[in-house]
Amino acid sequence: MRHEVIMAGFGGQGMMLAGQLLAYAGMLEGKYVSWYPSYGPEMRGGTANCTVVVADEPVASPVVSRASAVIAMNRPSLERFEGTLAPGGVLVYNSTLIEQGPTRTDIKAVPVPANALADELGDKRVANMVVLGALLAVTGVAKPESVVASLRKTLPERRQNLIPLNEQALAKGAEAAQGAAAKA
Amino acid sequence: MSEPKLMKGNEAIAEAAIQAGCRYFFGYPITPQNELPEYMARRLPEVGGVYLQAESEVSAINMVYGAAGAGGRVMTSSSSPGISLMQEGISYLAGAELPCVLVNIVRGGPGLGGIHAAQSDYFQATKGGGHGDYRLLVLAPGSVQETVDLLQEAFDLADKYRNPVMLLGDAVLGQMMEAVRLPRDLDEPLPPPPPPESKVWATTGAVNRSRNVINSLYIEPERLEKHNWHIQEKYRRMEAEEVRYEAVQVDDAGTVVVAYGTTARIARTAVDEARRQGLKAGLFRPISLYPFPYQALREAAGRARRVLVVEMSCGQMLDDVRLAVGERCPVEFYGRPGGNIPTPQEVLDRIAGKGGEAK
């Protein structure tokens, strides 16, 4: 098993953090993991992305030629990374901000209205957890429980109260992904 | 051993250095290694150490000289342009035979270059860098875990040879997060670092002993020549005793790929894929860049049809590979300079003989 996931969005949409949580969750499940960020002149409003590898074998290259899954939180991310998906790969995209889906037909496209669903939960900031939940549901990279366990381990004491909200966001994303899959 | 932790390379280097007894850090900020001094600034005071942000790299390296001369376990880190600024001080450290660990998280050059990963400081790291006849012992880890494992050794080797040791990483290694096991958990108490007095040559206060002098100035040619031959003798010992490398499936390989650090990881993926496709490829990964594993590579190349060097540069380690291989087989090169990272597919294409010799 080897998952190579690229997660991309505007700076501030939480893709770097979501990627770290995915890597952490994989580690807790005893997998080999790597997390590699784009970095440098990125800022709020610019684009940011990271590559997460979760595998049964030691991760050789942390740099990926062909992704098995992509999360695109905005239009520029979709345009940039659609082409790097392997045939049959999974594209989770934020359909609140991306009206027009991918052009490729040899991939599995999973539209998730991440911002709208986060708004329903009452906190815009969990849109990243919504798409992460969707990714987990479709690809099985890691269990949602492992992501929650990662949050428990990494959040400071005063932020632990946010865990139920994040759990709900993961579940909502999974639900949306299953709905999208049923429609497709 | 600690529980596995998900850590950035830069942070893991800092923690591993502290666990290896480093108590002094002097540096100046530069991307892509800033998480390292940031971690040191927070953590060193907790363990009774000293963190100081100098006003420049020139100043930082001279503080390293001072702390090393006083017998402390000391380190600095920087990235390519900053390491260039330190070269005068590094030459002095080598001349005065002072142990320290230098970390270079390499970025693209020349000049201010860029901030993305590169391996274009190989010449500078392995061939001296500053003025005079000297070498650094240069270690090039390929993963965050190996970085951690090599740091304890780096400090010990620096003390053993009384010579600066450089850890040559790159921006991928610094920025990447991987699961890592440290020698100790973060809340475990640390054993005290070796006391300065254990270094009998250090300037620890001349009480009940004769004065120690830390110096690299030998104005008489005869004495300077003698000093030069003395430090050369250390380099010959390093060449005999400190060669480190990893060889993967090279015994029956038609194509031996030679790469170090991050590039070796990418090459490893390409080599594994080549094997799946029925192409006999192997990977030779130098871990010590100085001393370079000439003999082991010579033997591996003697059995191969060709050698393919892959670097994030225009070809620097290539020279050492050519010295090792000689006329035994052709040496080809594939490089991506300027902060670009070769993909496994690009390397695989070269193994398969597609895409020409060089980018």
Coordinates of C-alpha atoms in Angstrom, one line a residue:
Chain A
M1 CA 0.0 0.0 0.0
R2 CA 1.4 3.4 -1.0
H3 CA -0.7 6.6 -1.0
E4 CA 0.8 9.7 -2.5
V5 CA -1.4 12.7 -1.8
I6 CA -1.0 16.3 -2.8
M7 CA -3.1 18.8 -0.8
A8 CA -3.3 22.3 -2.2
G9 CA -5.2 25.5 -1.6
F10 CA -4.9 29.2 -0.7
G11 CA -2.6 30.0 2.2
G12 CA -4.8 30.0 5.2
Q13 CA -7.2 27.3 4.0
G14 CA -5.4 24.8 6.3
M15 CA -4.0 22.4 3.7
M16 CA -0.5 22.2 5.4
L17 CA -2.1 21.4 8.7
A18 CA -4.4 18.8 7.2
G19 CA -1.4 17.2 5.5
Q20 CA 0.5 17.1 8.8
L21 CA -2.5 15.4 10.5
L22 CA -2.8 12.9 7.7
A23 CA 0.9 12.0 8.1
Y24 CA 0.6 11.9 11.8
A25 CA -2.4 9.6 11.6
G26 CA -0.5 7.3 9.2
M27 CA 2.4 7.2 11.7
L28 CA 0.0 6.2 14.5
E29 CA -1.2 3.4 12.4
G30 CA 2.3 2.1 12.1
K31 CA 2.8 3.2 8.5
Y32 CA 5.9 4.9 7.0
V33 CA 5.1 8.6 6.3
S34 CA 6.5 11.7 4.9
W35 CA 5.2 15.3 4.7
Y36 CA 6.8 17.7 2.3
P37 CA 5.6 21.3 2.1
S38 CA 5.9 23.9 -0.6
Y39 CA 7.4 26.8 1.3
G40 CA 8.9 30.2 0.8
P41 CA 7.1 33.3 -0.5
E42 CA 3.7 31.7 0.3
M43 CA 1.4 33.9 2.3
R44 CA -2.3 34.2 3.1
G45 CA -4.0 34.4 -0.2
G46 CA -1.1 32.8 -2.1
T47 CA -1.1 29.1 -2.9
A48 CA 0.3 26.5 -0.6
N49 CA 0.6 22.8 -1.0
C50 CA 2.1 19.7 0.6
T51 CA 2.8 16.2 -0.5
V52 CA 2.0 13.4 2.0
V53 CA 3.2 9.8 1.4
V54 CA 1.7 7.0 3.6
A55 CA 3.1 3.6 2.8
D56 CA 3.7 0.1 4.1
E57 CA 7.3 0.2 2.9
P58 CA 9.9 2.9 3.9
V59 CA 9.2 6.1 1.9
A60 CA 12.0 6.4 -0.7
S61 CA 11.1 9.6 -2.6
P62 CA 9.2 12.2 -0.6
V63 CA 8.8 13.9 -4.0
V64 CA 6.0 12.5 -6.2
S65 CA 5.8 12.2 -10.0
R66 CA 2.3 10.8 -10.0
A67 CA -0.1 11.4 -7.2
S68 CA -2.7 8.8 -6.2
A69 CA -4.9 11.5 -4.7
V70 CA -5.2 15.3 -4.9
I71 CA -7.2 17.7 -2.7
A72 CA -7.8 21.0 -4.4
M73 CA -9.3 23.7 -2.2
N74 CA -9.4 26.4 -5.0
R75 CA -9.4 26.8 -8.7
P76 CA -5.6 27.5 -9.2
S77 CA -4.8 24.3 -7.2
L78 CA -7.1 22.2 -9.4
E79 CA -5.5 23.6 -12.5
R80 CA -2.0 23.0 -11.2
F81 CA -2.4 19.5 -9.9
E82 CA -5.1 17.8 -12.0
G83 CA -2.4 16.7 -14.4
T84 CA -0.2 15.1 -11.8
L85 CA -2.9 12.5 -10.8
A86 CA -2.3 9.0 -11.9
P87 CA -5.0 7.5 -14.0
G88 CA -7.7 6.2 -11.7
G89 CA -6.6 8.7 -9.0
V90 CA -8.9 10.5 -6.6
L91 CA -9.5 14.2 -6.9
V92 CA -11.3 15.8 -3.9
Y93 CA -12.2 19.3 -4.8
N94 CA -13.9 22.1 -2.9
S95 CA -17.0 22.7 -5.0
T96 CA -18.0 25.8 -3.0
L97 CA -15.2 27.7 -4.6
I98 CA -14.6 25.6 -7.8
E99 CA -17.7 25.7 -10.0
Q100 CA -16.2 23.9 -13.0
G101 CA -14.8 20.5 -12.1
P102 CA -11.9 18.7 -13.7
T103 CA -11.5 18.1 -17.4
R104 CA -10.0 14.7 -17.1
T105 CA -12.3 11.7 -17.3
D106 CA -9.9 9.0 -16.3
I107 CA -9.9 10.0 -12.6
K108 CA -12.4 9.8 -9.8
A109 CA -13.7 13.3 -9.1
V110 CA -15.3 13.9 -5.7
P111 CA -16.9 17.4 -5.4
V112 CA -17.3 18.4 -1.8
P113 CA -18.8 21.8 -0.9
A114 CA -16.3 22.2 1.9
N115 CA -16.9 25.9 2.8
A116 CA -20.7 25.4 2.8
L117 CA -20.4 22.3 5.0
A118 CA -18.0 24.1 7.4
D119 CA -20.5 27.0 7.6
E120 CA -23.2 24.5 8.5
L121 CA -21.0 23.4 11.4
G122 CA -20.7 27.0 12.4
D123 CA -16.9 27.4 11.8
K124 CA -15.4 28.3 8.5
R125 CA -12.0 27.1 9.7
V126 CA -12.9 23.4 9.6
A127 CA -13.3 23.3 5.8
N128 CA -9.9 21.6 5.7
M129 CA -11.2 18.8 7.9
V130 CA -14.2 18.4 5.7
V131 CA -12.1 17.6 2.6
L132 CA -9.7 15.5 4.7
G133 CA -12.8 13.4 5.9
A134 CA -13.8 13.1 2.2
L135 CA -10.4 11.9 1.2
L136 CA -10.2 9.3 4.0
A137 CA -13.6 8.0 3.1
V138 CA -12.8 7.5 -0.6
T139 CA -9.1 6.4 -0.4
G140 CA -8.8 4.8 3.1
V141 CA -5.3 6.4 3.5
A142 CA -5.9 6.4 7.3
K143 CA -8.8 6.0 9.7
P144 CA -10.7 9.1 10.8
E145 CA -10.1 7.9 14.4
S146 CA -6.4 8.2 13.8
V147 CA -6.7 11.8 12.7
V148 CA -8.7 12.5 15.9
A149 CA -6.0 10.8 17.9
S150 CA -3.4 13.0 16.2
L151 CA -5.4 16.0 17.2
R152 CA -5.4 14.8 20.8
K153 CA -1.7 14.4 20.7
T154 CA -0.8 17.7 19.0
L155 CA -3.4 20.2 20.2
P156 CA -2.4 22.2 23.3
E157 CA -4.7 21.7 26.4
R158 CA -6.7 24.9 25.8
R159 CA -7.6 23.8 22.3
Q160 CA -8.7 20.2 23.0
N161 CA -12.3 21.5 23.2
L162 CA -12.2 21.9 19.4
I163 CA -11.9 18.1 18.9
P164 CA -15.6 17.3 18.7
L165 CA -16.1 20.0 16.0
N166 CA -13.2 18.6 14.0
E167 CA -14.7 15.1 14.3
Q168 CA -18.0 16.3 13.0
A169 CA -16.2 18.0 10.1
L170 CA -14.4 14.8 9.2
A171 CA -17.7 12.9 9.3
K172 CA -19.5 15.5 7.2
G173 CA -16.8 15.3 4.6
A174 CA -17.1 11.5 4.5
E175 CA -20.8 11.7 4.1
A176 CA -20.5 14.3 1.3
A177 CA -17.9 12.1 -0.5
Q178 CA -20.2 9.0 -0.2
G179 CA -23.1 11.1 -1.6
A180 CA -20.9 12.3 -4.5
A181 CA -19.8 8.7 -5.2
A182 CA -23.4 7.5 -5.2
K183 CA -24.3 10.2 -7.8
A184 CA -21.3 9.4 -10.1
Chain B
M1 CA 14.8 5.5 22.2
S2 CA 11.9 7.8 22.1
E3 CA 8.4 7.0 20.7
P4 CA 8.2 7.9 17.0
K5 CA 7.6 11.6 16.6
L6 CA 6.6 13.5 13.4
M7 CA 9.3 16.1 13.1
K8 CA 10.6 18.5 10.5
G9 CA 14.2 17.8 9.5
N10 CA 15.4 21.2 10.8
E11 CA 13.8 20.6 14.2
A12 CA 15.0 17.0 14.5
I13 CA 18.5 18.2 13.8
A14 CA 18.3 20.8 16.6
E15 CA 16.9 18.3 19.2
A16 CA 19.3 15.6 18.2
A17 CA 22.2 18.0 18.6
I18 CA 21.1 18.9 22.1
Q19 CA 20.7 15.3 23.0
A20 CA 24.2 14.8 21.6
G21 CA 25.5 17.3 24.2
C22 CA 25.4 20.5 22.1
R23 CA 25.0 23.4 24.6
Y24 CA 26.1 26.4 22.4
F25 CA 24.5 27.6 19.2
F26 CA 25.4 30.8 17.3
G27 CA 23.7 31.6 14.0
Y28 CA 22.0 34.1 11.8
P29 CA 18.6 33.5 10.1
I30 CA 18.3 32.3 6.5
T31 CA 15.7 30.2 4.7
P32 CA 15.4 27.2 4.5
Q33 CA 16.9 26.4 7.8
N34 CA 15.1 28.8 10.1
E35 CA 13.2 26.2 12.1
L36 CA 16.6 25.0 13.4
P37 CA 17.8 28.1 15.2
E38 CA 14.2 28.8 16.2
Y39 CA 14.1 25.4 18.0
M40 CA 17.5 26.0 19.5
A41 CA 16.4 29.5 20.8
R42 CA 13.5 27.9 22.7
R43 CA 15.1 24.6 23.8
L44 CA 18.7 25.5 24.7
P45 CA 17.9 27.7 27.7
E46 CA 15.8 24.8 29.1
V47 CA 18.9 22.6 29.3
G48 CA 21.3 25.3 30.5
G49 CA 22.7 26.1 27.1
V50 CA 23.4 29.3 25.3
Y51 CA 21.6 30.4 22.1
L52 CA 22.7 33.6 20.5
Q53 CA 21.6 35.2 17.3
A54 CA 24.7 37.0 16.0
E55 CA 24.7 40.1 13.9
S56 CA 25.9 38.2 10.9
E57 CA 27.2 34.8 9.8
V58 CA 30.8 36.1 10.1
S59 CA 30.2 36.9 13.7
A60 CA 28.4 33.7 14.4
I61 CA 31.2 31.5 13.1
N62 CA 33.8 33.4 15.2
M63 CA 31.6 32.8 18.3
V64 CA 31.7 29.1 17.3
Y65 CA 35.5 29.4 17.3
G66 CA 35.4 30.9 20.8
A67 CA 33.1 28.3 22.3
A68 CA 35.0 25.5 20.7
G69 CA 38.3 26.8 21.9
A70 CA 36.8 26.9 25.4
G71 CA 35.9 23.2 25.1
G72 CA 32.2 23.5 24.6
R73 CA 30.1 21.4 22.3
V74 CA 29.0 24.0 19.7
M75 CA 27.2 24.1 16.5
T76 CA 26.0 26.6 13.9
S77 CA 23.6 26.2 11.0
S78 CA 23.0 28.2 7.9
S79 CA 22.2 27.8 4.2
S80 CA 24.4 28.3 1.2
P81 CA 25.0 32.1 1.1
G82 CA 25.4 32.2 4.9
I83 CA 27.9 29.3 4.8
S84 CA 29.9 31.2 2.1
L85 CA 30.1 34.1 4.6
M86 CA 31.5 31.7 7.2
Q87 CA 34.3 30.3 5.1
E88 CA 37.1 32.4 6.6
G89 CA 36.1 31.3 10.1
I90 CA 35.8 27.7 9.0
S91 CA 39.3 27.8 7.6
Y92 CA 40.5 29.2 11.0
L93 CA 38.6 26.5 12.9
A94 CA 40.3 23.8 10.8
G95 CA 43.7 25.6 11.2
A96 CA 43.3 25.9 14.9
E97 CA 42.0 22.3 15.1
L98 CA 38.8 23.1 16.8
P99 CA 35.9 20.7 16.9
C100 CA 32.4 21.9 16.0
V101 CA 29.4 20.8 13.9
L102 CA 28.3 22.9 10.9
V103 CA 25.0 22.3 9.3
N104 CA 24.4 23.5 5.7
I105 CA 20.8 23.2 4.5
V106 CA 21.7 23.8 0.9
R107 CA 19.6 26.1 -1.3
G108 CA 20.1 27.0 -5.0
G109 CA 22.9 29.3 -6.0
P110 CA 25.2 31.0 -7.1
G111 CA 24.9 34.3 -5.4
L112 CA 21.7 34.8 -3.4
G113 CA 20.2 32.2 -5.7
G114 CA 16.9 30.9 -4.4
I115 CA 15.4 29.2 -1.4
H116 CA 14.6 25.8 -2.8
A117 CA 16.6 22.6 -2.4
A118 CA 19.9 22.2 -4.2
Q119 CA 23.2 20.2 -3.9
S120 CA 25.4 22.8 -5.5
D121 CA 27.6 23.3 -2.4
Y122 CA 29.3 20.0 -2.8
F123 CA 32.6 21.4 -4.0
Q124 CA 32.6 24.0 -1.2
A125 CA 31.9 21.4 1.5
T126 CA 34.2 18.7 0.4
K127 CA 37.2 20.4 -1.1
G128 CA 37.9 22.9 1.7
G129 CA 35.8 25.9 1.0
G130 CA 37.9 28.5 2.6
H131 CA 41.6 29.2 2.1
G132 CA 44.4 26.8 2.9
D133 CA 44.9 23.0 2.8
Y134 CA 42.2 21.7 4.9
R135 CA 39.1 19.5 4.8
L136 CA 35.9 19.2 6.6
L137 CA 34.5 15.8 7.5
V138 CA 31.3 15.9 5.5
L139 CA 28.3 13.7 6.2
A140 CA 25.2 13.7 4.0
P141 CA 22.1 12.0 5.5
G142 CA 19.3 10.8 3.4
S143 CA 16.4 10.9 5.8
V144 CA 15.3 12.8 9.0
Q145 CA 16.1 9.6 11.0
E146 CA 19.6 9.3 9.5
T147 CA 20.2 13.0 10.2
V148 CA 19.4 12.3 13.9
D149 CA 21.6 9.2 14.0
L150 CA 24.5 11.0 12.4
L151 CA 24.5 14.0 14.7
Q152 CA 25.8 12.1 17.7
E153 CA 28.5 10.8 15.5
A154 CA 29.2 14.2 14.0
F155 CA 30.0 15.7 17.4
D156 CA 32.0 12.6 18.4
L157 CA 34.0 12.7 15.2
A158 CA 34.6 16.4 15.6
D159 CA 36.2 15.8 19.0
K160 CA 38.1 12.7 17.9
Y161 CA 39.8 14.5 15.0
R162 CA 39.7 18.1 16.5
N163 CA 38.2 19.2 13.2
P164 CA 34.9 20.8 12.0
V165 CA 32.3 18.3 10.8
M166 CA 29.8 19.5 8.3
L167 CA 26.3 18.0 8.0
L168 CA 25.3 18.6 4.4
G169 CA 21.6 18.6 4.0
D170 CA 19.3 20.3 1.6
A171 CA 16.0 22.2 1.7
V172 CA 13.9 19.0 1.3
L173 CA 15.6 17.3 4.2
G174 CA 15.2 20.5 6.3
Q175 CA 11.5 21.1 5.5
M176 CA 10.2 17.6 5.3
M177 CA 8.5 15.9 8.2
E178 CA 9.1 12.2 8.9
A179 CA 8.6 9.9 11.8
V180 CA 11.7 9.9 13.8
R181 CA 13.0 8.2 17.0
L182 CA 15.3 10.3 19.1
P183 CA 17.7 8.8 21.5
R184 CA 15.6 10.1 24.4
D185 CA 12.0 11.4 24.9
L186 CA 11.8 15.2 25.1
D187 CA 10.9 15.2 28.8
E188 CA 13.7 12.8 29.8
P189 CA 16.6 14.3 31.6
L190 CA 19.7 14.6 29.5
P191 CA 23.2 13.4 30.6
P192 CA 25.6 16.3 31.1
P193 CA 27.7 17.1 28.0
P194 CA 31.4 16.2 28.2
P195 CA 33.1 18.8 30.6
P196 CA 35.3 21.3 28.8
E197 CA 38.2 20.1 31.0
S198 CA 38.0 16.7 29.3
K199 CA 39.5 18.4 26.3
V200 CA 43.1 18.8 27.6
W201 CA 44.0 21.2 24.8
A202 CA 41.1 23.6 25.5
T203 CA 41.5 27.1 27.1
T204 CA 39.6 26.3 30.3
G205 CA 41.7 28.4 32.7
A206 CA 45.4 27.5 33.3
V207 CA 45.2 26.4 36.9
N208 CA 47.8 23.8 37.9
R209 CA 48.8 23.3 34.3
S210 CA 50.7 25.0 31.6
R211 CA 49.0 27.5 29.3
N212 CA 47.0 26.2 26.3
V213 CA 47.1 28.3 23.1
I214 CA 44.4 28.1 20.4
N215 CA 45.9 29.5 17.2
S216 CA 46.2 29.1 13.5
L217 CA 49.0 31.6 12.9
Y218 CA 52.5 30.0 12.2
I219 CA 54.6 32.8 10.8
E220 CA 57.7 30.6 10.2
P221 CA 57.4 28.5 7.0
E222 CA 59.0 25.5 8.7
R223 CA 56.5 25.4 11.5
L224 CA 53.6 26.1 9.2
E225 CA 54.7 23.2 7.0
K226 CA 54.9 20.9 9.9
H227 CA 51.5 22.0 11.1
N228 CA 50.1 21.4 7.6
W229 CA 51.5 17.8 7.5
H230 CA 50.1 17.2 11.0
I231 CA 46.6 18.1 9.9
Q232 CA 47.0 16.2 6.6
E233 CA 47.8 13.1 8.7
K234 CA 44.3 13.5 10.3
Y235 CA 42.7 13.6 6.9
R236 CA 44.5 10.4 5.8
R237 CA 43.2 8.8 9.0
M238 CA 39.7 9.9 8.2
E239 CA 40.1 8.5 4.7
A240 CA 41.1 5.1 6.2
E241 CA 38.5 5.0 9.0
E242 CA 35.5 7.2 8.4
V243 CA 34.2 6.2 4.9
R244 CA 30.4 5.6 5.0
Y245 CA 28.1 4.6 2.2
E246 CA 25.1 2.4 1.3
A247 CA 25.0 0.1 -1.6
V248 CA 21.6 -1.3 -2.8
Q249 CA 21.5 -4.0 -5.4
V250 CA 24.7 -3.0 -7.1
D251 CA 26.2 -6.5 -7.3
D252 CA 24.4 -7.5 -10.5
A253 CA 23.5 -4.0 -11.7
G254 CA 24.1 -3.0 -15.2
T255 CA 23.5 0.6 -14.3
V256 CA 24.7 1.9 -11.0
V257 CA 23.1 5.2 -10.0
V258 CA 25.2 7.3 -7.7
A259 CA 23.4 9.9 -5.6
Y260 CA 23.4 11.3 -2.1
G261 CA 20.9 12.9 0.3
T262 CA 17.4 13.7 -1.0
T263 CA 18.4 12.8 -4.5
A264 CA 19.4 9.3 -3.4
R265 CA 15.9 8.8 -2.1
I266 CA 14.4 9.8 -5.4
A267 CA 16.9 7.6 -7.2
R268 CA 15.9 4.7 -4.9
T269 CA 12.3 4.9 -6.0
A270 CA 13.5 5.0 -9.6
V271 CA 15.9 2.0 -9.1
D272 CA 13.1 0.0 -7.4
E273 CA 10.8 0.8 -10.3
A274 CA 13.5 -0.1 -12.9
R275 CA 13.9 -3.5 -11.2
R276 CA 10.1 -4.1 -11.4
Q277 CA 10.4 -3.4 -15.1
G278 CA 13.2 -5.9 -15.5
L279 CA 16.1 -3.3 -15.7
K280 CA 19.1 -4.2 -13.6
A281 CA 19.8 -1.0 -11.7
G282 CA 21.4 -0.4 -8.4
L283 CA 22.0 2.5 -6.1
F284 CA 25.3 3.6 -4.6
R285 CA 24.8 6.3 -1.9
P286 CA 27.8 8.0 -0.4
I287 CA 27.0 9.0 3.2
S288 CA 30.5 10.5 3.9
L289 CA 31.2 12.9 1.1
Y290 CA 34.6 13.6 2.6
P291 CA 36.1 11.1 2.9
F292 CA 34.5 9.9 -0.4
P293 CA 34.0 6.2 -0.8
Y294 CA 36.3 5.9 -3.8
Q295 CA 37.3 2.3 -3.3
A296 CA 33.8 0.8 -2.7
L297 CA 32.4 2.7 -5.7
R298 CA 35.4 1.6 -7.9
E299 CA 34.5 -2.0 -7.1
A300 CA 30.8 -1.5 -7.8
A301 CA 31.6 0.3 -11.1
G302 CA 34.0 -2.5 -12.1
R303 CA 31.0 -4.9 -12.4
A304 CA 28.6 -2.4 -14.0
R305 CA 28.0 -1.4 -17.7
R306 CA 27.5 2.2 -16.8
V307 CA 27.3 4.6 -13.9
L308 CA 24.7 7.3 -13.7
V309 CA 25.3 10.3 -11.4
V310 CA 22.2 12.2 -10.3
E311 CA 22.5 15.5 -8.4
M312 CA 20.6 18.7 -7.8
S313 CA 23.4 20.6 -9.3
C314 CA 25.2 20.9 -12.7
G315 CA 27.6 18.1 -11.7
Q316 CA 29.9 18.4 -8.7
M317 CA 30.0 15.0 -7.0
L318 CA 30.4 13.9 -10.6
D319 CA 34.1 14.7 -10.4
D320 CA 34.7 12.4 -7.5
V321 CA 32.7 9.6 -9.2
R322 CA 34.8 10.0 -12.3
L323 CA 38.0 9.8 -10.1
A324 CA 36.6 6.6 -8.6
V325 CA 35.4 4.9 -11.7
G326 CA 38.2 5.9 -14.1
E327 CA 38.0 4.0 -17.3
R328 CA 36.1 1.1 -15.9
C329 CA 32.8 2.1 -17.5
P330 CA 31.1 5.3 -18.9
V331 CA 29.9 7.9 -16.4
E332 CA 26.7 9.7 -17.3
F333 CA 25.1 12.6 -15.5
Y334 CA 21.6 13.9 -14.9
G335 CA 21.2 17.1 -12.9
R336 CA 18.6 19.7 -12.0
P337 CA 20.1 22.9 -10.6
G338 CA 18.5 26.0 -9.3
G339 CA 16.1 24.5 -6.7
N340 CA 14.4 22.0 -8.9
I341 CA 14.0 18.4 -7.7
P342 CA 14.4 15.6 -10.2
T343 CA 11.4 13.3 -10.1
P344 CA 11.6 9.5 -9.9
Q345 CA 10.3 9.3 -13.4
E346 CA 13.0 11.6 -14.8
V347 CA 15.7 9.3 -13.2
L348 CA 13.9 6.2 -14.4
D349 CA 14.0 7.6 -17.9
R350 CA 17.7 8.0 -17.7
I351 CA 18.2 4.5 -16.3
A352 CA 16.2 3.2 -19.3
G353 CA 18.5 5.2 -21.6
K354 CA 15.8 7.7 -22.5
G355 CA 15.9 11.4 -22.5
G356 CA 19.6 12.0 -23.2
E357 CA 22.5 12.2 -20.9
A358 CA 21.9 15.4 -19.1
K359 CA 19.1 17.8 -18.7

